[in-house]
Coordinates of N, CA and C in Angstrom, one line a residue:
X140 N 105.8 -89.8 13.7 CA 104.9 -90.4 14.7 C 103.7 -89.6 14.9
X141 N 102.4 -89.9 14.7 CA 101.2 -89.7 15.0 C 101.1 -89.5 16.7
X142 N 100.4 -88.4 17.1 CA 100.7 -88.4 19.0 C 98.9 -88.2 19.0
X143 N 98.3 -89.1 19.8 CA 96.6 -89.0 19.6 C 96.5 -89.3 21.3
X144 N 95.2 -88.8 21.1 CA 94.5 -88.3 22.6 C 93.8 -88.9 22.9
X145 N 93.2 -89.7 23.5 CA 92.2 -90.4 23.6 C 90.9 -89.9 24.5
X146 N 89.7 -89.3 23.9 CA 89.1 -88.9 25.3 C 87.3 -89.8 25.7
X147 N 87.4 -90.6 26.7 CA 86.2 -91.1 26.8 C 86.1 -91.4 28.3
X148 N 85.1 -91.3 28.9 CA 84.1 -91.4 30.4 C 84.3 -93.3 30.5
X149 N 84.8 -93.8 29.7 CA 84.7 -95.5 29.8 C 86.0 -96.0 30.0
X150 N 86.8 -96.2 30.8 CA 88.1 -96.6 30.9 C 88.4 -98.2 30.3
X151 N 87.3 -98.6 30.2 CA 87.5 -99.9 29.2 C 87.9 -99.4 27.7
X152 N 87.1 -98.4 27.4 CA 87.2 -97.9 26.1 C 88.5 -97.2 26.1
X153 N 88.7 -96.7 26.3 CA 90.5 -95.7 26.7 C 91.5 -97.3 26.6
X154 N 91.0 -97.8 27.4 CA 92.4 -99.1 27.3 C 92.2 -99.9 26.2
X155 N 91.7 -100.4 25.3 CA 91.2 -100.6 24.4 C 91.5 -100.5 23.4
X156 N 91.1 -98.9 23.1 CA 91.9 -98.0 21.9 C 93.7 -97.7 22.4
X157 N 93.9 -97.7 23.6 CA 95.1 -97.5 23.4 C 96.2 -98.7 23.2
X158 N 95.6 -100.0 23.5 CA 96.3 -101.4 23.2 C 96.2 -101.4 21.5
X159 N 94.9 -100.9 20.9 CA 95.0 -101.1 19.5 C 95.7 -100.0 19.1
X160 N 95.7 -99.0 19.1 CA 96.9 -97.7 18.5 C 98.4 -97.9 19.1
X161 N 98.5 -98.3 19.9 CA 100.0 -98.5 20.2 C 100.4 -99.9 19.8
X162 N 99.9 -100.5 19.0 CA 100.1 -101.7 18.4 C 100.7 -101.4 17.2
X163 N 100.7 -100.2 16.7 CA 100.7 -99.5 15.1 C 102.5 -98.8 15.5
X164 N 103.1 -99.2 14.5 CA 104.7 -98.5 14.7 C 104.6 -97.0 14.6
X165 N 103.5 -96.4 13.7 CA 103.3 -95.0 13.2 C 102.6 -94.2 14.7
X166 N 102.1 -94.6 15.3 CA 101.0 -94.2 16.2 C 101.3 -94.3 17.4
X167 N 101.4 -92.9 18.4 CA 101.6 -93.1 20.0 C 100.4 -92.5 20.4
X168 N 100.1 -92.8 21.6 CA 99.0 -92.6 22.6 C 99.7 -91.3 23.7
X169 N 99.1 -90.2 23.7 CA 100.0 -89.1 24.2 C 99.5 -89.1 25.6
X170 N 98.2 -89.6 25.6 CA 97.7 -89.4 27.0 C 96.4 -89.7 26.6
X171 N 94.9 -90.3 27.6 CA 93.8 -90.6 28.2 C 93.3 -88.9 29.1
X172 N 91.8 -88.9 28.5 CA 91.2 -88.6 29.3 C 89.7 -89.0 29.6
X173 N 88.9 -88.0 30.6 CA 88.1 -88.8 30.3 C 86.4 -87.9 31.2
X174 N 86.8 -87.2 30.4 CA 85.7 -85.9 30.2 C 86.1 -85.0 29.5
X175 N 85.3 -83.7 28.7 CA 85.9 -82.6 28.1 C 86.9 -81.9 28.8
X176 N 86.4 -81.0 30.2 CA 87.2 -80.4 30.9 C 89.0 -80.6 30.4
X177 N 88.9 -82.5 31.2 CA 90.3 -82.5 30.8 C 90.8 -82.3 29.9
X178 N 89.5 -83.1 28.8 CA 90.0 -82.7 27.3 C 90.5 -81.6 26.4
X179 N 90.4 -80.3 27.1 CA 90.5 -79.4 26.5 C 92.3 -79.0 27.1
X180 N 92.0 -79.5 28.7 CA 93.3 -79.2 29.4 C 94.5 -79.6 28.3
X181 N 94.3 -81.3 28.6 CA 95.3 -82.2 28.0 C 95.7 -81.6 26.8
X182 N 94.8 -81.0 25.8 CA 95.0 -80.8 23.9 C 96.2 -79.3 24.2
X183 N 96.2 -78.7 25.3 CA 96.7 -77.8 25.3 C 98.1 -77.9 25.9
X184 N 98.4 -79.1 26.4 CA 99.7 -79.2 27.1 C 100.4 -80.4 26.6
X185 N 99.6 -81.2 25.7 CA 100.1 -82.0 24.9 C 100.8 -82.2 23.6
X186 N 99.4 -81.3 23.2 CA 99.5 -80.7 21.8 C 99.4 -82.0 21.0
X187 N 98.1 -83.1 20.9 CA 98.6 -84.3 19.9 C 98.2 -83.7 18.8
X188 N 98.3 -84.6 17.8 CA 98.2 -84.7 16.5 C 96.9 -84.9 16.2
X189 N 95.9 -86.0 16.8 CA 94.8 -86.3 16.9 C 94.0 -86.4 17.9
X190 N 92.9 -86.6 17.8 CA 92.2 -86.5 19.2 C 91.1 -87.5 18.4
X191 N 90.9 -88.9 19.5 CA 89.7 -89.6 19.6 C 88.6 -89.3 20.2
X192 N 87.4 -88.5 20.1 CA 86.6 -87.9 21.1 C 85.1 -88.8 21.4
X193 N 84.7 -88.9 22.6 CA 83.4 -89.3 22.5 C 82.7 -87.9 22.6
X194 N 81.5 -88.4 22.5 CA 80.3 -87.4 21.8 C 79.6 -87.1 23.3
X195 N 79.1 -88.4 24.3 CA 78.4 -88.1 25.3 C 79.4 -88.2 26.6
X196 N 79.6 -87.4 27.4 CA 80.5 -87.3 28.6 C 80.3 -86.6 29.7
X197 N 80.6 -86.5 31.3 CA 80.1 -85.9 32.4 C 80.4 -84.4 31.8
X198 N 80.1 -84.1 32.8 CA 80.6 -82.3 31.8 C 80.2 -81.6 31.2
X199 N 81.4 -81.7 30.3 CA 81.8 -81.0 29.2 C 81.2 -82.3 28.1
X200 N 80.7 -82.0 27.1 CA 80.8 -83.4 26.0 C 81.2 -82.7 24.7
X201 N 81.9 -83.6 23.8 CA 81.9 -83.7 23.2 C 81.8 -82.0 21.7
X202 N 80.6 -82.1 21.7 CA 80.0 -81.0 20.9 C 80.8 -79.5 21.7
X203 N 80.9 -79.2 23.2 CA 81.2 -78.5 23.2 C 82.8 -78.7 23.4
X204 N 84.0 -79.6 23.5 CA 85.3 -80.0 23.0 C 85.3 -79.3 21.8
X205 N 84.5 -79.7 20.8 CA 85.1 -79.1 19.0 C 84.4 -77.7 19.0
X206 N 83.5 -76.9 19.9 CA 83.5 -75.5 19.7 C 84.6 -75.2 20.8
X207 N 85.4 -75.7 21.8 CA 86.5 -74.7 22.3 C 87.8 -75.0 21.4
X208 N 87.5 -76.0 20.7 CA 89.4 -75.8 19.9 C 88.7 -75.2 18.6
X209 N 87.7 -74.6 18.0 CA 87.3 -74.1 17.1 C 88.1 -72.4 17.2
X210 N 88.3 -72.3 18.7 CA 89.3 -70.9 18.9 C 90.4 -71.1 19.3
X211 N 91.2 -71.9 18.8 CA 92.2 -72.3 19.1 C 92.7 -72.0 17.4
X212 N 94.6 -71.4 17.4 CA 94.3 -71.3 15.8 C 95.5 -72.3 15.1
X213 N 95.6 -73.4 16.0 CA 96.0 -74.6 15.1 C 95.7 -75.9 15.7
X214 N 93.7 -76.1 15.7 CA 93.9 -77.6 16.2 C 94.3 -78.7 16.2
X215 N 93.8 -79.6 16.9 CA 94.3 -80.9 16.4 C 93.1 -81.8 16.0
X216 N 93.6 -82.6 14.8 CA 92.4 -82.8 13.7 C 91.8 -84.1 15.0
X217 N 90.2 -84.0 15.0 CA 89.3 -85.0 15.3 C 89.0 -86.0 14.7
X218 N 88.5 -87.0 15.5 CA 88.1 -88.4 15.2 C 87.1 -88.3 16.2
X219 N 85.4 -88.4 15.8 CA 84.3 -88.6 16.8 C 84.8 -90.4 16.8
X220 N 84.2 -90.7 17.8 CA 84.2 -92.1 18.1 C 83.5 -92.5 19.0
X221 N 82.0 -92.6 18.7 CA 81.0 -92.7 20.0 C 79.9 -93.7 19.5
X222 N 78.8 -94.4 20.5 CA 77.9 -95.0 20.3 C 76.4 -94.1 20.4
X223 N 76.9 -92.5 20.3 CA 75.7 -91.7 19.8 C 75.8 -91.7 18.7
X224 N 75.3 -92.7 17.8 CA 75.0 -92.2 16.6 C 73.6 -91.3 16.2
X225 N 73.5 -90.1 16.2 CA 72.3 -89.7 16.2 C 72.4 -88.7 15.0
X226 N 71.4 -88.8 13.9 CA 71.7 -87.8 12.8 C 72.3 -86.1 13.5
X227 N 71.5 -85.5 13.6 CA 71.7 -84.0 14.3 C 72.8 -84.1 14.7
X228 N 73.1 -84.9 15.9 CA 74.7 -84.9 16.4 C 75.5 -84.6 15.4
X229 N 75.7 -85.6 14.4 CA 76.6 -86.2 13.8 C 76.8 -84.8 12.8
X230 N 76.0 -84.4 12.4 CA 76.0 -82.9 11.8 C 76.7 -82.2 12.4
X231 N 76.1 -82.1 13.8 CA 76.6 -80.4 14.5 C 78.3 -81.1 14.8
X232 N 78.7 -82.1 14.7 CA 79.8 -82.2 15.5 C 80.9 -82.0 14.1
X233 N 80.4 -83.0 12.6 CA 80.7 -82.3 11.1 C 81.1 -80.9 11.2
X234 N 79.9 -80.0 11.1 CA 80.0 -78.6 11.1 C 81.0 -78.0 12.2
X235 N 81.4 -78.9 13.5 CA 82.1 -78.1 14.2 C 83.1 -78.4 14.6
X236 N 83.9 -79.3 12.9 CA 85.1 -79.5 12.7 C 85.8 -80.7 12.8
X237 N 84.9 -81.5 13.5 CA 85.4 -83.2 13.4 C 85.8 -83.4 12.0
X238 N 86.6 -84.0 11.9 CA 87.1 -84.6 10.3 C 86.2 -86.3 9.8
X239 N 86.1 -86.9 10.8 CA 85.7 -88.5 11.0 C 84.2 -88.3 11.9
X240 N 83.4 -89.0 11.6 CA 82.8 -89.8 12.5 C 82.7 -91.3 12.6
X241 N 82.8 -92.1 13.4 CA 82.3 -93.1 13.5 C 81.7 -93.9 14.8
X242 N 81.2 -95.0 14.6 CA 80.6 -95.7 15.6 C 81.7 -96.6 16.5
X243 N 81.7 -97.0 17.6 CA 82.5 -97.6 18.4 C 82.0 -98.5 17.5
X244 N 81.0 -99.4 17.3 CA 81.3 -100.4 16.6 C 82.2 -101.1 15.1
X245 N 83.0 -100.0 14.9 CA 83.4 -99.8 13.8 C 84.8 -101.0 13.7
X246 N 85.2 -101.4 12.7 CA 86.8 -102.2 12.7 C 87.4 -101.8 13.3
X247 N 88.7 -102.3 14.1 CA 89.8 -101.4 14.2 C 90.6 -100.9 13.5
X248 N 90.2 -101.6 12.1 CA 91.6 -101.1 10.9 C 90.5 -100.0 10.5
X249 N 89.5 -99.8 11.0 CA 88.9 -98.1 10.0 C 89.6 -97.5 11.2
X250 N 89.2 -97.4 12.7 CA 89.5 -96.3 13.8 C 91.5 -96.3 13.1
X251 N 92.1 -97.2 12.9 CA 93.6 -96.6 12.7 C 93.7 -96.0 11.4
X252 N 93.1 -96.6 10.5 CA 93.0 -95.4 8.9 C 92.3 -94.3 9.0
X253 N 91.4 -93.9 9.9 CA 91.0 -92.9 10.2 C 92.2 -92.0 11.0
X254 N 92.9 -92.2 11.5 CA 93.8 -91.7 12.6 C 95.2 -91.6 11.9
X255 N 95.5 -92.2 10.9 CA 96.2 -91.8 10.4 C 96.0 -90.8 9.1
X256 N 94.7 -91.6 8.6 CA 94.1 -89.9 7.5 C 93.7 -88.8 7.6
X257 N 93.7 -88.5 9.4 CA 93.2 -87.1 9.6 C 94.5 -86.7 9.8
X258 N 95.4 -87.1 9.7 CA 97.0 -86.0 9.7 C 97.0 -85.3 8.4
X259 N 96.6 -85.6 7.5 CA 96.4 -85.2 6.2 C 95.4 -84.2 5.0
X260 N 94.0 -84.3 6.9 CA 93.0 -83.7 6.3 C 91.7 -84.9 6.2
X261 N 92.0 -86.0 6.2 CA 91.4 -86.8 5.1 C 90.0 -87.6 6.6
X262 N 89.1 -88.1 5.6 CA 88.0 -88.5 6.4 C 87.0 -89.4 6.2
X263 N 86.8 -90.4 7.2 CA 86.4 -91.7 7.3 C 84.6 -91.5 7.7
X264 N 84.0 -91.9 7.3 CA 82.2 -91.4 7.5 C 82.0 -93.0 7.9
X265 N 80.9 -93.4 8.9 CA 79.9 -95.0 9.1 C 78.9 -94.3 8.1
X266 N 79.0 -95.6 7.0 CA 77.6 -95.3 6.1 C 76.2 -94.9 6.2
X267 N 76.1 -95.1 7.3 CA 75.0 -94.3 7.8 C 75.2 -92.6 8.3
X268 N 76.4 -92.2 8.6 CA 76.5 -91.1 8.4 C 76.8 -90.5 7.2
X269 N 77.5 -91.0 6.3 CA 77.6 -90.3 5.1 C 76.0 -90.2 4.6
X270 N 75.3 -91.2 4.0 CA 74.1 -91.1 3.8 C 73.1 -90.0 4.4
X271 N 72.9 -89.8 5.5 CA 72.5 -88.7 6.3 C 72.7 -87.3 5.8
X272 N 74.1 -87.0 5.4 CA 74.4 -85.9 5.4 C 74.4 -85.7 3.7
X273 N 74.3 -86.5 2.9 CA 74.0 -86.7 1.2 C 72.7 -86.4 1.5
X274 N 71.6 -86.4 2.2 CA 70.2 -86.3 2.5 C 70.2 -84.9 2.4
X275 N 71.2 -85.1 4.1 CA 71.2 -83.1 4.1 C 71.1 -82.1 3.6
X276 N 72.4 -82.4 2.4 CA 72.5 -81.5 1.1 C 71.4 -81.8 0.1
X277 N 70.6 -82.7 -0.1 CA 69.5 -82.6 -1.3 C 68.1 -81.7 -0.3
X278 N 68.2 -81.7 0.9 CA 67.5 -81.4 1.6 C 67.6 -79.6 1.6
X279 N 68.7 -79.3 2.0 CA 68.9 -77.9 2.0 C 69.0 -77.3 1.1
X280 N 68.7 -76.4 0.4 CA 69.6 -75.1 -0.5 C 70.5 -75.3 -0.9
X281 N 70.6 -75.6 -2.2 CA 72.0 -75.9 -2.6 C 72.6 -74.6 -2.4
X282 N 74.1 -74.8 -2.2 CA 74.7 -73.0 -2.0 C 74.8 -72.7 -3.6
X283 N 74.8 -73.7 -4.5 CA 74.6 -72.9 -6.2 C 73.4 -73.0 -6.8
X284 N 73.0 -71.8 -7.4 CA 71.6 -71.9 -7.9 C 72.0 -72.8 -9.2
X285 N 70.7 -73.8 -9.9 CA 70.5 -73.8 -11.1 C 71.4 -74.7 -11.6
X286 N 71.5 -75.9 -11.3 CA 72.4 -76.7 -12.1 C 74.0 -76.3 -11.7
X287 N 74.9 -76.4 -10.9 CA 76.0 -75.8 -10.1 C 76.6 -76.1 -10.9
X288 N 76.4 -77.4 -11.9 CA 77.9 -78.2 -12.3 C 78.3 -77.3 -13.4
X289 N 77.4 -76.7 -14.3 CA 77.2 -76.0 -15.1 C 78.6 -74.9 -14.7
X290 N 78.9 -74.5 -13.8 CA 79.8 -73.6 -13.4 C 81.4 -74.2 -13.4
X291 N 81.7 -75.3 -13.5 CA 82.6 -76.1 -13.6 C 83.1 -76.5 -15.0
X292 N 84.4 -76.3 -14.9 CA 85.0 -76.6 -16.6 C 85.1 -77.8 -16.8
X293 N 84.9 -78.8 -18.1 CA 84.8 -80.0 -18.1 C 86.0 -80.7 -17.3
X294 N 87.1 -80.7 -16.8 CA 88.2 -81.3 -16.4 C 87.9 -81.2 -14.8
X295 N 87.8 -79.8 -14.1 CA 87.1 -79.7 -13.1 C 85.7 -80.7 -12.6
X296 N 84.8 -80.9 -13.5 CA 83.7 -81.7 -13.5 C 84.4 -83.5 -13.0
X297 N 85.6 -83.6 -14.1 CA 86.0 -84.7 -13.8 C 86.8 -85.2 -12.3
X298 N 87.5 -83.9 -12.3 CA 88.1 -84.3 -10.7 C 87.0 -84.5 -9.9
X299 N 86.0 -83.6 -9.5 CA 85.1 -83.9 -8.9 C 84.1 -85.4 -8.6
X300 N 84.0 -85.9 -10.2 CA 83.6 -87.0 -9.9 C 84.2 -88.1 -9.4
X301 N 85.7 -88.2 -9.6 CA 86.7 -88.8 -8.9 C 86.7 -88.6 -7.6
X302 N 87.1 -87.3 -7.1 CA 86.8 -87.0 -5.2 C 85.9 -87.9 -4.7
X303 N 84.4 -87.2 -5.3 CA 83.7 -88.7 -5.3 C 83.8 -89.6 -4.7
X304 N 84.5 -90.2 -5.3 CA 84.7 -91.5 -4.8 C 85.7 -91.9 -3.9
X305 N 86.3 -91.0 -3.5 CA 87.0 -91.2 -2.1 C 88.3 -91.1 -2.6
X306 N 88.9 -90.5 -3.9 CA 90.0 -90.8 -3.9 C 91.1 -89.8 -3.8
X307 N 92.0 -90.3 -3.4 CA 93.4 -88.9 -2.8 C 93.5 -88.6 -4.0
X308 N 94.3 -87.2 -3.8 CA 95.0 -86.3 -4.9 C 95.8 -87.1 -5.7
X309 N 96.4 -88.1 -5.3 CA 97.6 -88.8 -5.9 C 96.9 -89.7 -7.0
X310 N 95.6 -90.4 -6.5 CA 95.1 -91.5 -6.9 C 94.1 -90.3 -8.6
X311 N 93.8 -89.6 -7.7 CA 93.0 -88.4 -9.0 C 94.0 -88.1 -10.1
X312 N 95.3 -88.1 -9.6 CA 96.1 -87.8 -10.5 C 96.5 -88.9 -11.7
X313 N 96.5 -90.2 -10.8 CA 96.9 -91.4 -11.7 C 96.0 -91.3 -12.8
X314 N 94.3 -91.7 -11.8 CA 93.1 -91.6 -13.0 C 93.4 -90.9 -13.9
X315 N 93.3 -89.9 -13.7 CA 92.9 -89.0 -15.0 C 94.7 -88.3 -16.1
X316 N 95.1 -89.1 -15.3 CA 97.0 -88.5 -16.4 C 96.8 -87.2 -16.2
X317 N 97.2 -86.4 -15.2 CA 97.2 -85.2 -14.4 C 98.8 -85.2 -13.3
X318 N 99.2 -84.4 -13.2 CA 99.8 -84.3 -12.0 C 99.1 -84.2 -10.6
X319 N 100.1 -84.1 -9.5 CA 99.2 -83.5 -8.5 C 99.1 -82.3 -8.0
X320 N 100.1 -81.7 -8.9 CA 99.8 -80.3 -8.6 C 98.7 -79.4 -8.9
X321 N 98.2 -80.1 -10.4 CA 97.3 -80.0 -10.9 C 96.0 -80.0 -10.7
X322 N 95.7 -81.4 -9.7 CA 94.7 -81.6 -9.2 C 94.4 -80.9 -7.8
X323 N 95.6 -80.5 -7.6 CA 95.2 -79.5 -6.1 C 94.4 -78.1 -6.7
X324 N 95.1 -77.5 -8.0 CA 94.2 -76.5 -7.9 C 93.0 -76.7 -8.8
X325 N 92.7 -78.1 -9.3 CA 91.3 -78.0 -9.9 C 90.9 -78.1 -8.0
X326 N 90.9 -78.7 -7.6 CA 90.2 -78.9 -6.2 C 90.0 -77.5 -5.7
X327 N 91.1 -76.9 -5.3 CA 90.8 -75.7 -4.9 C 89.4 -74.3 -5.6
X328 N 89.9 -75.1 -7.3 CA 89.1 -74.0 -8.0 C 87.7 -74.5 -7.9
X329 N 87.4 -76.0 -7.9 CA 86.1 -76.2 -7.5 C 85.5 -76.0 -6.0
X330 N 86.4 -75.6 -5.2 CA 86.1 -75.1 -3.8 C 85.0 -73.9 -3.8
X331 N 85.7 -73.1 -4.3 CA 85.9 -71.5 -4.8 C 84.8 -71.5 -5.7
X332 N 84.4 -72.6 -6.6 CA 83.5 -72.4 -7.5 C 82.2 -72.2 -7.1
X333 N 82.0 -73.4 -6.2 CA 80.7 -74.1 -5.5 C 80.2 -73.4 -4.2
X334 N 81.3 -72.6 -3.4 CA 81.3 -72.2 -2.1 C 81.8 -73.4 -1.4
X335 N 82.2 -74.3 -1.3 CA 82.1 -75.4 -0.3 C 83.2 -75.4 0.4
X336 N 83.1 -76.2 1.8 CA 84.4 -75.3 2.4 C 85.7 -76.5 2.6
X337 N 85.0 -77.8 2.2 CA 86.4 -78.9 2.0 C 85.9 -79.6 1.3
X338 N 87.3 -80.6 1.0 CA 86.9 -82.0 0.4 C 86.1 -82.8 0.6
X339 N 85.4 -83.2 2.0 CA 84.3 -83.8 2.3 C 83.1 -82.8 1.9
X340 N 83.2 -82.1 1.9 CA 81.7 -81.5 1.4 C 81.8 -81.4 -0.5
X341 N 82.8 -81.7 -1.0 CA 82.6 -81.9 -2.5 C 82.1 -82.8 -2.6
X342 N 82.8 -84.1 -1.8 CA 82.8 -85.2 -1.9 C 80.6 -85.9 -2.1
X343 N 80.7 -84.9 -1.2 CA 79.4 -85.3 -0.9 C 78.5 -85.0 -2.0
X344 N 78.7 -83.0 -2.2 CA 78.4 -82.1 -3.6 C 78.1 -83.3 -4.5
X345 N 79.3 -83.9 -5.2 CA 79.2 -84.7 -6.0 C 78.6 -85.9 -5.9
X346 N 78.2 -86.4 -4.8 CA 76.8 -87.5 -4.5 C 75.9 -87.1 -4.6
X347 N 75.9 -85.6 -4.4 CA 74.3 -85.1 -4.5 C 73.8 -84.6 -6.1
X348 N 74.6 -84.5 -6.4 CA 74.8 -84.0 -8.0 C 74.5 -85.4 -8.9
X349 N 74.7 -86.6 -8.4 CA 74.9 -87.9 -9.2 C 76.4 -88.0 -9.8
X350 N 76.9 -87.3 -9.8 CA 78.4 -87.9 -10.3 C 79.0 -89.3 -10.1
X351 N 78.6 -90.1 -9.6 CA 78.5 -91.4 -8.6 C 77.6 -91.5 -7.7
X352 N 76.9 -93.2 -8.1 CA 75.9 -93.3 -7.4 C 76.1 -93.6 -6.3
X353 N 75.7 -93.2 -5.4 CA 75.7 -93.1 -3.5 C 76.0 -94.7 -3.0
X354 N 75.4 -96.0 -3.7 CA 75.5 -97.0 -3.8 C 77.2 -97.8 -3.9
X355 N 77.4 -97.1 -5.3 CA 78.9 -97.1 -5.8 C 79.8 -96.7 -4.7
X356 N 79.3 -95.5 -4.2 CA 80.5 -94.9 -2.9 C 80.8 -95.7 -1.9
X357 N 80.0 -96.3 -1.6 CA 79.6 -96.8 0.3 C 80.0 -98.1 -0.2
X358 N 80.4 -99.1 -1.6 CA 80.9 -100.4 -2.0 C 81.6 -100.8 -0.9
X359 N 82.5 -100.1 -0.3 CA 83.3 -100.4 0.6 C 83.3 -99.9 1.7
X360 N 81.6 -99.6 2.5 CA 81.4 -99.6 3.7 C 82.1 -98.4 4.1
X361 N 82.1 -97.5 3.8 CA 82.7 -96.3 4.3 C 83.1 -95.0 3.2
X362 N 82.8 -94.3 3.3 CA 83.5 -93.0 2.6 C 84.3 -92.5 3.2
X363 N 85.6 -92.2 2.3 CA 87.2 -91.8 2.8 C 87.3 -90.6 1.6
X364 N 87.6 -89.5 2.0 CA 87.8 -88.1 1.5 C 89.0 -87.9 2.3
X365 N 90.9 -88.0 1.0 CA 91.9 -87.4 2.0 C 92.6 -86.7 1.1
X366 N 93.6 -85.9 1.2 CA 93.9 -84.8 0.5 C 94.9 -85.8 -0.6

């Protein structure tokens, strides 16, 4: 059973998400809040599994929620879920450990695949955030000088372009006639290779690299990176 948190300043929103997640046999609703303060309280006496967070709230918001469980040393994986969609946000909240972002306006079958993929690691982008952050990386310094792929052995090259495209360990495995054991440590070793510090940031690596065109990825309205 999935135990998720729900935290938003909008009590329409809290009832809402919690009629759609307790609708799911996999999924309980551990408790509502509805500012950070609590939010930080609740994650600590609850202990869920997930946590739905808005971005803007009285308080405490959001950005500073994922720097206090950043010292915490087993959190509980995030899901942004706000109507700030604002590039920079969407970054600093990425960088500071959210697994998911998305828009309240999103389906409800992405907010429950998202919520069930972050038990796993795995992560749901609004195409407009993925895009943003594929900007990012062509924008910044690549962490590898000089053609990076070049540092990858051709089989490694291939997982990567697979990740790419959103697909789990299991599914990398089918592709390419691999195990999964296998494919965990090409992943690992292209971690290690590139510097990067997860699968969404390969995921991305490899959009920014062309391994799959950015077009191709987002076919299906969303980028999903799960282990």
């Amino acid at each position: 059973m999935i135990r998720v948190l729900i935290v938003d300043d909008h009590q329409v929103v809290r009832q809402g998400l919690r009629y759609v997640l307790e609708d799911e046999a996999d999924i309980e609703v551990a408790g509502e809040c509805a500012d950070g303060h609590a939010a930080v309280e609740a994650i600590e006496s609850l202990r869920p599994d997930v946590v739905l967070l808005d971005m803007v709230m009285p308080g405490m918001g959001g950005l500073e929620v994922l720097e206090r469980l950043r010292e915490r040393p087993a959190p509980p994986a995030v899901i942004v879920l706000t109507s700030f969609v604002e590039n920079e946000v969407a970054l600093q909240a990425m960088r500071g450990g959210a697994l998911s972002y998305l828009s309240k306006t999103s389906a409800v079958d992405r907010v429950v695949e998202a919520v069930r993929m972050a038990t796993a690691g795995g992560s749901v982008l609004d195409p407009p955030v993925a895009a943003m952050l594929v900007q990012r990386v062509r924008d910044d310094d690549s962490p590898v000088k000089e053609d990076p792929l070049r540092m990858l052995a051709p089989r490694e090259r291939d997982v990567l372009a697979v990740l790419a495209r959103g697909q789990s360990n299991r599914e990398i495995a089918r592709t390419l006639s691999l195990s999964e054991t296998t494919v965990k440590s090409y992943v690992s070793s292209i971690l290690t290779k590139l510097r990067l510090q997860d699968r969404t940031q390969a995921a991305i690596f490899g959009l920014q690299c062309g391994l799959v065109p950015l077009g191709e990825a987002l076919s299906a309205d969303q980028l999903s990176v799960e282990d």
